[in-house]
GROMACS .gro file of C-alpha atoms in nm:
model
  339
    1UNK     CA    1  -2.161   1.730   0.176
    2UNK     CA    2  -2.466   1.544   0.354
    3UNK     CA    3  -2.814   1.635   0.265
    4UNK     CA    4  -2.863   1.875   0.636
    5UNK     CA    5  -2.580   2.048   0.574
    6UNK     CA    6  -2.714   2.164   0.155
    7UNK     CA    7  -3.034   2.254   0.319
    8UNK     CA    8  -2.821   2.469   0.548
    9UNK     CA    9  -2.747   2.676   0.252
   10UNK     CA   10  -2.834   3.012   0.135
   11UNK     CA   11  -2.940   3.065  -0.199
   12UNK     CA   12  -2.617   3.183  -0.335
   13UNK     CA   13  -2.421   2.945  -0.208
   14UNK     CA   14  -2.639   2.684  -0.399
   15UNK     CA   15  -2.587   2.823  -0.669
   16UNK     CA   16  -2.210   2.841  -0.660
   17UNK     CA   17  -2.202   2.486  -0.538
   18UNK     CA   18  -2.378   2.374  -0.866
   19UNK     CA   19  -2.216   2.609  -1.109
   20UNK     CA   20  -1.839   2.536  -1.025
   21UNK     CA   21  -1.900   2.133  -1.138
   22UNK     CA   22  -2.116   2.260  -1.462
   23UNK     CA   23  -1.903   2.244  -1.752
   24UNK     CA   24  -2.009   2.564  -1.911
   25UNK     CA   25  -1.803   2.689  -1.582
   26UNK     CA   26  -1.538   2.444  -1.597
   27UNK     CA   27  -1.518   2.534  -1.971
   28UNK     CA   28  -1.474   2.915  -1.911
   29UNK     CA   29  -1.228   2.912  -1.641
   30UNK     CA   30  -0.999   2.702  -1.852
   31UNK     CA   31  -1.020   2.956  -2.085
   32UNK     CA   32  -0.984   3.211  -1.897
   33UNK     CA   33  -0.669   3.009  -1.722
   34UNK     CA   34  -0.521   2.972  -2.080
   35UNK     CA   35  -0.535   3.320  -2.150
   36UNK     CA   36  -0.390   3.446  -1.817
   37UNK     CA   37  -0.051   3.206  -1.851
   38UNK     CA   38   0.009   3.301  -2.207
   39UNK     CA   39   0.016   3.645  -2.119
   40UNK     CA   40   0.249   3.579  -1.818
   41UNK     CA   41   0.442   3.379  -2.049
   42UNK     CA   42   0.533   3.706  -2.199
   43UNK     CA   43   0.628   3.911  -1.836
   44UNK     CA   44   0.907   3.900  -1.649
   45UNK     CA   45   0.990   3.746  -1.344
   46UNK     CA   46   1.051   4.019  -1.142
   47UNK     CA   47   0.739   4.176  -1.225
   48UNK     CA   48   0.562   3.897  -1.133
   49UNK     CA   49   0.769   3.783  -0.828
   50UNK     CA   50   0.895   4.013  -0.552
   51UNK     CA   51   1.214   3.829  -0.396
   52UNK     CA   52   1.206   4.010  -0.070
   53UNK     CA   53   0.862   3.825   0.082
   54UNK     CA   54   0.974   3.493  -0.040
   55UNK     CA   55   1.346   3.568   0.163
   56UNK     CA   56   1.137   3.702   0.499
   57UNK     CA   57   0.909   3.378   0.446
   58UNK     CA   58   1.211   3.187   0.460
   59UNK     CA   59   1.389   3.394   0.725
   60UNK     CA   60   1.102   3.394   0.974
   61UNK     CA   61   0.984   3.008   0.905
   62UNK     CA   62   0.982   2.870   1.223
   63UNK     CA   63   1.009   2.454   1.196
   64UNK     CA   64   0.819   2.414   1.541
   65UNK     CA   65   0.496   2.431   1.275
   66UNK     CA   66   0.609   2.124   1.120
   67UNK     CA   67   0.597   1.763   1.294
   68UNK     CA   68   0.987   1.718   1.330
   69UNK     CA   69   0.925   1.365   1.443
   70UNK     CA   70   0.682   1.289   1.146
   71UNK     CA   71   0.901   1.428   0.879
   72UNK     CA   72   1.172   1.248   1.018
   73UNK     CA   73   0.983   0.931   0.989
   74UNK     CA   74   0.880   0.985   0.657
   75UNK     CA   75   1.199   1.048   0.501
   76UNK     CA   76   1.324   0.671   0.641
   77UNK     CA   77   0.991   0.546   0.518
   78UNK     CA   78   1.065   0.667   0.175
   79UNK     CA   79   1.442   0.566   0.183
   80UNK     CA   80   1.324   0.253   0.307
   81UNK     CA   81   1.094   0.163   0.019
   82UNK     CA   82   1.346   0.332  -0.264
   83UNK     CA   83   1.595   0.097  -0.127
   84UNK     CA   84   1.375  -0.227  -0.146
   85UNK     CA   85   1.274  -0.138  -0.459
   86UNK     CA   86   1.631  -0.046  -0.585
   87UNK     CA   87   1.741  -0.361  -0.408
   88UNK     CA   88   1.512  -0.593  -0.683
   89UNK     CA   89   1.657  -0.412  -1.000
   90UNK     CA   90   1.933  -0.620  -1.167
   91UNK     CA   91   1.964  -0.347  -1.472
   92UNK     CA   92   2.270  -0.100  -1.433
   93UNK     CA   93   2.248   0.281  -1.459
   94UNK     CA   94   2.387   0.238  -1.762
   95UNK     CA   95   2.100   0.044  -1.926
   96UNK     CA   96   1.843   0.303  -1.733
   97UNK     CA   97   2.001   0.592  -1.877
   98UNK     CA   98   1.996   0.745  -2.264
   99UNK     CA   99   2.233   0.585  -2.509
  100UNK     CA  100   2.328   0.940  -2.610
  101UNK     CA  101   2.341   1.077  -2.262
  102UNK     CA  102   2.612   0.757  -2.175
  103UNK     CA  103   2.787   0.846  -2.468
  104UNK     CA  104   2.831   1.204  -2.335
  105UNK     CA  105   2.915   1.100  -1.956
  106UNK     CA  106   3.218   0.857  -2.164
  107UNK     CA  107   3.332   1.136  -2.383
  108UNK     CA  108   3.402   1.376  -2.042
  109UNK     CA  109   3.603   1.093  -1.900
  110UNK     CA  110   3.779   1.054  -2.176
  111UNK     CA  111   3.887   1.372  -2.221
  112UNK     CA  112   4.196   1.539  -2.053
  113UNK     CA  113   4.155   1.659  -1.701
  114UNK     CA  114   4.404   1.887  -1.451
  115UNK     CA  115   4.360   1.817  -1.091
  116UNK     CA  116   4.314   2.193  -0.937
  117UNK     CA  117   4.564   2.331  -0.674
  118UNK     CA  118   4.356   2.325  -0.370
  119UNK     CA  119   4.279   1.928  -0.449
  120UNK     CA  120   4.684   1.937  -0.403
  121UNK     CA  121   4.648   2.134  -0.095
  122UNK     CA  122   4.349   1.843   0.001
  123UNK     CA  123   4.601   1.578  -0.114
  124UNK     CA  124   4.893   1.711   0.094
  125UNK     CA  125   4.661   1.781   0.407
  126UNK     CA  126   4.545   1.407   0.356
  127UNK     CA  127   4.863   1.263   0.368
  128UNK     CA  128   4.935   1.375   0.668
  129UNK     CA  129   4.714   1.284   0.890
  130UNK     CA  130   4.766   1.003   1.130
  131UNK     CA  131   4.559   0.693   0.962
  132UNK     CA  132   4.780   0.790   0.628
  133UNK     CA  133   5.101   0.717   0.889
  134UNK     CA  134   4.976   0.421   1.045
  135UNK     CA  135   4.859   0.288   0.711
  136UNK     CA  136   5.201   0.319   0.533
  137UNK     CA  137   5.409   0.169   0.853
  138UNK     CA  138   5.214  -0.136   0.820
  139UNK     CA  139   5.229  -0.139   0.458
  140UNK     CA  140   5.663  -0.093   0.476
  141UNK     CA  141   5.630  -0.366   0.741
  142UNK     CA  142   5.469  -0.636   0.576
  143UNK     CA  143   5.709  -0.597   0.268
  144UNK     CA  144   5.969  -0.666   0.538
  145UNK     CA  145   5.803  -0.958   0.674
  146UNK     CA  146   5.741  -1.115   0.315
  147UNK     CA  147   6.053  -1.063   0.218
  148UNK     CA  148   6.246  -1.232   0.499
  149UNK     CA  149   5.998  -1.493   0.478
  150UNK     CA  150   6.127  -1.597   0.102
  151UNK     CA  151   6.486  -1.545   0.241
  152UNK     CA  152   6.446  -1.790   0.496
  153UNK     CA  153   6.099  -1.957   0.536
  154UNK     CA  154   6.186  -2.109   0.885
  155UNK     CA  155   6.321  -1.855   1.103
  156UNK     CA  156   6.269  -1.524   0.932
  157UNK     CA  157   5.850  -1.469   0.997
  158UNK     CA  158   5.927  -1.583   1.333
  159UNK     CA  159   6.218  -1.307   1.364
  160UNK     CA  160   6.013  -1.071   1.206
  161UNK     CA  161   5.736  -1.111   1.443
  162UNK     CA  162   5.922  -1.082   1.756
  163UNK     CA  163   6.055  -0.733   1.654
  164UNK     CA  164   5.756  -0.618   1.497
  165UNK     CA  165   5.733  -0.283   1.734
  166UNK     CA  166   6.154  -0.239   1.725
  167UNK     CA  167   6.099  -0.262   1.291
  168UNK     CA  168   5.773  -0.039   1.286
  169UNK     CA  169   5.926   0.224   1.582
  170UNK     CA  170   6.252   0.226   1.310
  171UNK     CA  171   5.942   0.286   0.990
  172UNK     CA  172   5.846   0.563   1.157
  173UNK     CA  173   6.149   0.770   1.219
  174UNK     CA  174   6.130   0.749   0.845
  175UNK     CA  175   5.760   0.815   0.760
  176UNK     CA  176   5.772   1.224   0.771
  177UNK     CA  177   5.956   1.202   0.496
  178UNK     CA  178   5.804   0.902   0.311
  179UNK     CA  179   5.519   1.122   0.348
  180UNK     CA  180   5.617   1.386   0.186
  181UNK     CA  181   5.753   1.155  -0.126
  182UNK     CA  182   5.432   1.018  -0.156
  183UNK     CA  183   5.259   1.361  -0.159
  184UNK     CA  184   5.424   1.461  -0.397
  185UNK     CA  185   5.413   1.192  -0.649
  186UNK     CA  186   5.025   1.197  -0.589
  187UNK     CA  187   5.035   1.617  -0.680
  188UNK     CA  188   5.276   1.542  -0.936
  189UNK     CA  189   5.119   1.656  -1.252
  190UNK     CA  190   5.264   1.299  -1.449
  191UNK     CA  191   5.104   1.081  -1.192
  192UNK     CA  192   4.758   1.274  -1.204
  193UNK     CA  193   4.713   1.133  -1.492
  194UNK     CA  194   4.763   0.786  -1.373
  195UNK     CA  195   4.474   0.899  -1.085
  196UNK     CA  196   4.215   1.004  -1.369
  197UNK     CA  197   4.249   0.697  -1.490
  198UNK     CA  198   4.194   0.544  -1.212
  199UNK     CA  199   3.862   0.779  -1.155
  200UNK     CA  200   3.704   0.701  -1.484
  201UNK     CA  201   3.782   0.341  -1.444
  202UNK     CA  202   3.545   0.363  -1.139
  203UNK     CA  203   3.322   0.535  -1.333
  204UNK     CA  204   3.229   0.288  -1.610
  205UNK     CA  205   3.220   0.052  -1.302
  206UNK     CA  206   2.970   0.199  -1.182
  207UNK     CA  207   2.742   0.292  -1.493
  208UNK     CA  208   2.776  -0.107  -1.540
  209UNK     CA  209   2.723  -0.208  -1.178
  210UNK     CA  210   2.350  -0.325  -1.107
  211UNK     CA  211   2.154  -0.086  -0.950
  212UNK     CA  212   2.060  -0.382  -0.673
  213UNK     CA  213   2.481  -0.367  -0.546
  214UNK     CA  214   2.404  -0.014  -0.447
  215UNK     CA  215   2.115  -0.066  -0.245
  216UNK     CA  216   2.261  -0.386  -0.085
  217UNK     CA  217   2.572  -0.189   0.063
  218UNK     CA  218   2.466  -0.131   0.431
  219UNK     CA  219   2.387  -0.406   0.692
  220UNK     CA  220   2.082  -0.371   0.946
  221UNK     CA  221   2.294  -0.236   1.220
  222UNK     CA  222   2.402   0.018   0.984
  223UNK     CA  223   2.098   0.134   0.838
  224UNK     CA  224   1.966   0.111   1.259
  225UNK     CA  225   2.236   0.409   1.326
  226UNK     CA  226   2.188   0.585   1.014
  227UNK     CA  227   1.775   0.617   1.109
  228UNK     CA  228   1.897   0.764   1.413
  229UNK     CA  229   2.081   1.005   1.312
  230UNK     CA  230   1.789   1.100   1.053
  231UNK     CA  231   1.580   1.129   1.353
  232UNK     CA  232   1.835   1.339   1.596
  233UNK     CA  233   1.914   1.523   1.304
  234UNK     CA  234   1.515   1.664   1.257
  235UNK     CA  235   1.549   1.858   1.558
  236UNK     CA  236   1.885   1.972   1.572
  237UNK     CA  237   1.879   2.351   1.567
  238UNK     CA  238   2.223   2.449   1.432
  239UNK     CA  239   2.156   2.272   1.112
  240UNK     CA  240   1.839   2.399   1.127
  241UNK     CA  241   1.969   2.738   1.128
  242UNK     CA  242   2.239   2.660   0.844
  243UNK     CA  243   1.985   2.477   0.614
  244UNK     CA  244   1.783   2.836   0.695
  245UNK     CA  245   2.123   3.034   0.569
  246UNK     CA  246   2.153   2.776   0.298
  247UNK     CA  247   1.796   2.833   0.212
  248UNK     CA  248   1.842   3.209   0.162
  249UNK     CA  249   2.184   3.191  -0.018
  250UNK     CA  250   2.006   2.976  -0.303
  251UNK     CA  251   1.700   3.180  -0.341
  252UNK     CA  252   1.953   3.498  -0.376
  253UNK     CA  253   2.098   3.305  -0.635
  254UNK     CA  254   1.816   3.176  -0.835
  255UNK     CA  255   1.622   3.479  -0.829
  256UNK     CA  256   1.923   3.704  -0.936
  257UNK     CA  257   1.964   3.441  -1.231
  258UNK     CA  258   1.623   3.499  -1.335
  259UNK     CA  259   1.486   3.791  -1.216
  260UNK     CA  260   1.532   3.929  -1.590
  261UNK     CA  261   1.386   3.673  -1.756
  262UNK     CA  262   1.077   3.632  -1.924
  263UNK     CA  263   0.817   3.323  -1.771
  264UNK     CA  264   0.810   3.142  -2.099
  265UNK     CA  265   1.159   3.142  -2.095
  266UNK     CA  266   1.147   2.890  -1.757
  267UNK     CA  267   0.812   2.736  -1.818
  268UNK     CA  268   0.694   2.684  -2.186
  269UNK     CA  269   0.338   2.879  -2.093
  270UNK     CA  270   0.264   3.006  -2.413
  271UNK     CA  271   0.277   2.632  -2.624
  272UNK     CA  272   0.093   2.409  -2.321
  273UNK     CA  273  -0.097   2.697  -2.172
  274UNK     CA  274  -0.425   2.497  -2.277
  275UNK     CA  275  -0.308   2.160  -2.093
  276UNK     CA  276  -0.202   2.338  -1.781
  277UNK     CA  277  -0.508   2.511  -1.786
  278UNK     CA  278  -0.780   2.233  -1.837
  279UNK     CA  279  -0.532   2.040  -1.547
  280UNK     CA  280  -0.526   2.301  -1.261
  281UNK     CA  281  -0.954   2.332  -1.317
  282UNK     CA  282  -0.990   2.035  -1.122
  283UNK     CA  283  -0.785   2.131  -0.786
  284UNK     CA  284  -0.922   2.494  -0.837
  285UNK     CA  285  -1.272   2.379  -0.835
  286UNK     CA  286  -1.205   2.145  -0.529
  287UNK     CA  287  -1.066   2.455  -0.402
  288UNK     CA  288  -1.388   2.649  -0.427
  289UNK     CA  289  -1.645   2.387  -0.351
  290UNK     CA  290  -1.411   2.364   0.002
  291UNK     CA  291  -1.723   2.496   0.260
  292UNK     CA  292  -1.528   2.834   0.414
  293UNK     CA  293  -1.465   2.928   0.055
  294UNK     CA  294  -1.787   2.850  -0.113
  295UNK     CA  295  -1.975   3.108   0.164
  296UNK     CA  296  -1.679   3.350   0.122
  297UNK     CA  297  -1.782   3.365  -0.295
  298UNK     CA  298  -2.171   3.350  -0.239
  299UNK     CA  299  -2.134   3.617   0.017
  300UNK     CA  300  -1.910   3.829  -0.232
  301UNK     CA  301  -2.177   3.725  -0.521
  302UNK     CA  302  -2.468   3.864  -0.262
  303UNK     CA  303  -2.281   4.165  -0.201
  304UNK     CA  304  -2.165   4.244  -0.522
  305UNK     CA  305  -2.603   4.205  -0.654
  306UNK     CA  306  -2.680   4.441  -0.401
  307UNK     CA  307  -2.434   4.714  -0.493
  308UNK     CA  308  -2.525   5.000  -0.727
  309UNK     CA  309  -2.341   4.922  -1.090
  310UNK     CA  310  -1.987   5.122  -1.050
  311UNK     CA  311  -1.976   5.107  -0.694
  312UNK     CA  312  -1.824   4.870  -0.403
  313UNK     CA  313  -1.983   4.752  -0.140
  314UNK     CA  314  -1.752   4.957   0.067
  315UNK     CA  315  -1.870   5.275  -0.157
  316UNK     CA  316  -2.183   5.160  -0.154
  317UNK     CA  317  -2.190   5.143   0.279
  318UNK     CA  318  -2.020   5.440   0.285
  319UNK     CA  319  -2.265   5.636   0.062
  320UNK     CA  320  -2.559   5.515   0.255
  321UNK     CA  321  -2.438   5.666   0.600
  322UNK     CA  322  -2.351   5.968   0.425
  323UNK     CA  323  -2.666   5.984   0.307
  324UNK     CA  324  -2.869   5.915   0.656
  325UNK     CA  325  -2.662   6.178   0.806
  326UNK     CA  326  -2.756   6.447   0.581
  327UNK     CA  327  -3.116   6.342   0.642
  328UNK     CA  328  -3.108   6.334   1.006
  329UNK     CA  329  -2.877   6.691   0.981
  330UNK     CA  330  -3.191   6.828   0.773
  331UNK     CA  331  -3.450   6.693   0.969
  332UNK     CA  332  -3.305   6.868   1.288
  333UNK     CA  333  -3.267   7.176   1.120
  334UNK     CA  334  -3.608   7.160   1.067
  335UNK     CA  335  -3.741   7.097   1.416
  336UNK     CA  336  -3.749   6.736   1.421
  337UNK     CA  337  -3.755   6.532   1.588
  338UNK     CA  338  -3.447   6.315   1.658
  339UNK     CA  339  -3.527   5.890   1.594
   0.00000   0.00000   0.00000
């Protein structure tokens, strides 16, 4: 704050502006901060925290407050920078994570695991679809082709190749129920286990694989199209409106999980109530040295000196014009003179 704008100052706010940096101050209200979270540590959430305006703050937020266009930029910036920094890491997960918590993620894979029935129904649905066909015609038809080939190296890959559409038009007649074969050895409850396998193979893989491989997966054209997408994406208003129904579904969720339960059982209050206190003093100090604020305290202070002891200034006003009315009601009744 510049010197013309302190000797702009009333008296009260003066003082407040020197009293919030004293340390006797900053002393007492992290005291008084300690005191207040160890007894919410002991209340429950729901008397603490009524769901219903934190559900009609999210209902009614309206994203035309926010910079669309800025928060989509900062999102790439940040992706940007993880990924350059991910990029230069040669260590895998596996040497980033806990020994113990590695040792956990291995004894889940290694443990016996039933592919649910709507996976099936995903499975089946999969194979099905037209890349699945396509995929398995050229698959039957390059079997074909190397196998003539060893039969008779000359002729047979020239053969082959002249009647490629005749051989793959025959593959297909055939595929519906190739399909189905295959669909059902992949849903076949022998096999799954040959597809777990298969999973936590890929697993491992990846706990070993350096964290720079993952980073390094995209090219520029790529990344180009996936920025855009971040950026058409930010403005987009149907999945605005689902993250908004997303939004609403989790808080439901979250707050009907905890609604019963006591603060300290979320947030150890009661055992670092001191440290949270002495670290929220600073920001609440910055928050009441802020200029609107600091006049809104020293004109409460102000008001609150000039009230009689019991009373609020509200009381206090009211009082007063109760008070002149009387005495302008007696004087009149008295023959005076009106002021």
């Amino acid at each position: 704050m510049s010197r013309q704008a302190v000797d702009r100052l009333t008296a009260h706010e003066r003082y407040w502006q020197k009293r919030v940096h004293s340390k006797p101050f900053k002393r007492a209200l992290a005291a008084a901060l300690a005191q207040e979270l160890r007894a919410l540590a002991a209340t429950r959430v729901k008397d603490v925290l009524d769901a219903e305006p934190v559900r009609s703050a999210i209902r009614e937020w309206d994203s035309r407050m926010v910079n669309r266009e800025l928060v989509a930029e900062l999102i790439i910036r940040s992706h940007r920078r993880l990924g350059e920094r991910a990029a230069r890491q040669g260590q895998s997960l596996r040497r980033w994570l806990d020994p113990q918590l590695v040792a956990d993620i291995d004894a889940i894979l290694k443990e016996e695991m039933t592919v649910p029935h709507h996976v099936e129904d995903l499975i089946a649905n999969l194979m099905q679809q037209e890349f699945v066909r396509k995929l398995f015609t050229d698959i039957i038809f390059t079997a074909i082709v190397s196998f003539y080939e060893k039969v008779n190296p000359f002729f047979g890959a020239i053969a082959m190749r002249a009647l490629e559409e005749q051989i793959k038009s025959f593959i297909r007649l055939f595929m519906p129920m190739l399909q189905q074969q295959a669909t059902a050895f992949a849903v076949s409850r022998e096999n799954q286990r040959s597809l777990l396998d298969f999973a936590r193979a890929i697993m491992r893989q990846l706990l070993d694989e350096p964290v720079g491989n993952f980073a390094a997966t995209a090219s520029a054209g790529q990344r180009q199209k996936a920025e855009a997408l971040i950026r058409k994406a930010a403005g987009n208003a149907k999945l605005e409106a689902t993250m908004h129904s997303a939004a609403l579904a989790l808080w439901d969720e979250v707050y009907k999980a905890v609604r019963d339960k006591r603060v300290g059982e979320l947030v150890r209050l009661d055992e670092h109530a001191t440290q949270f206190a002495e670290r929220s003093v600073a920001a609440i100090v910055a928050a009441l040295t802020r200029p609107h604020l600091l006049r809104l305290v020293a004109a409460e202070t102000a008001l609150a000196a000039a009230a009689p002891p019991g009373r609020t200034v509200e009381e206090s006003t009211a009082q007063r014009t109760v008070t002149a009315q009387a005495q302008r009601q007696r004087g009149r009744s008295r023959g005076q003179p009106r002021p």
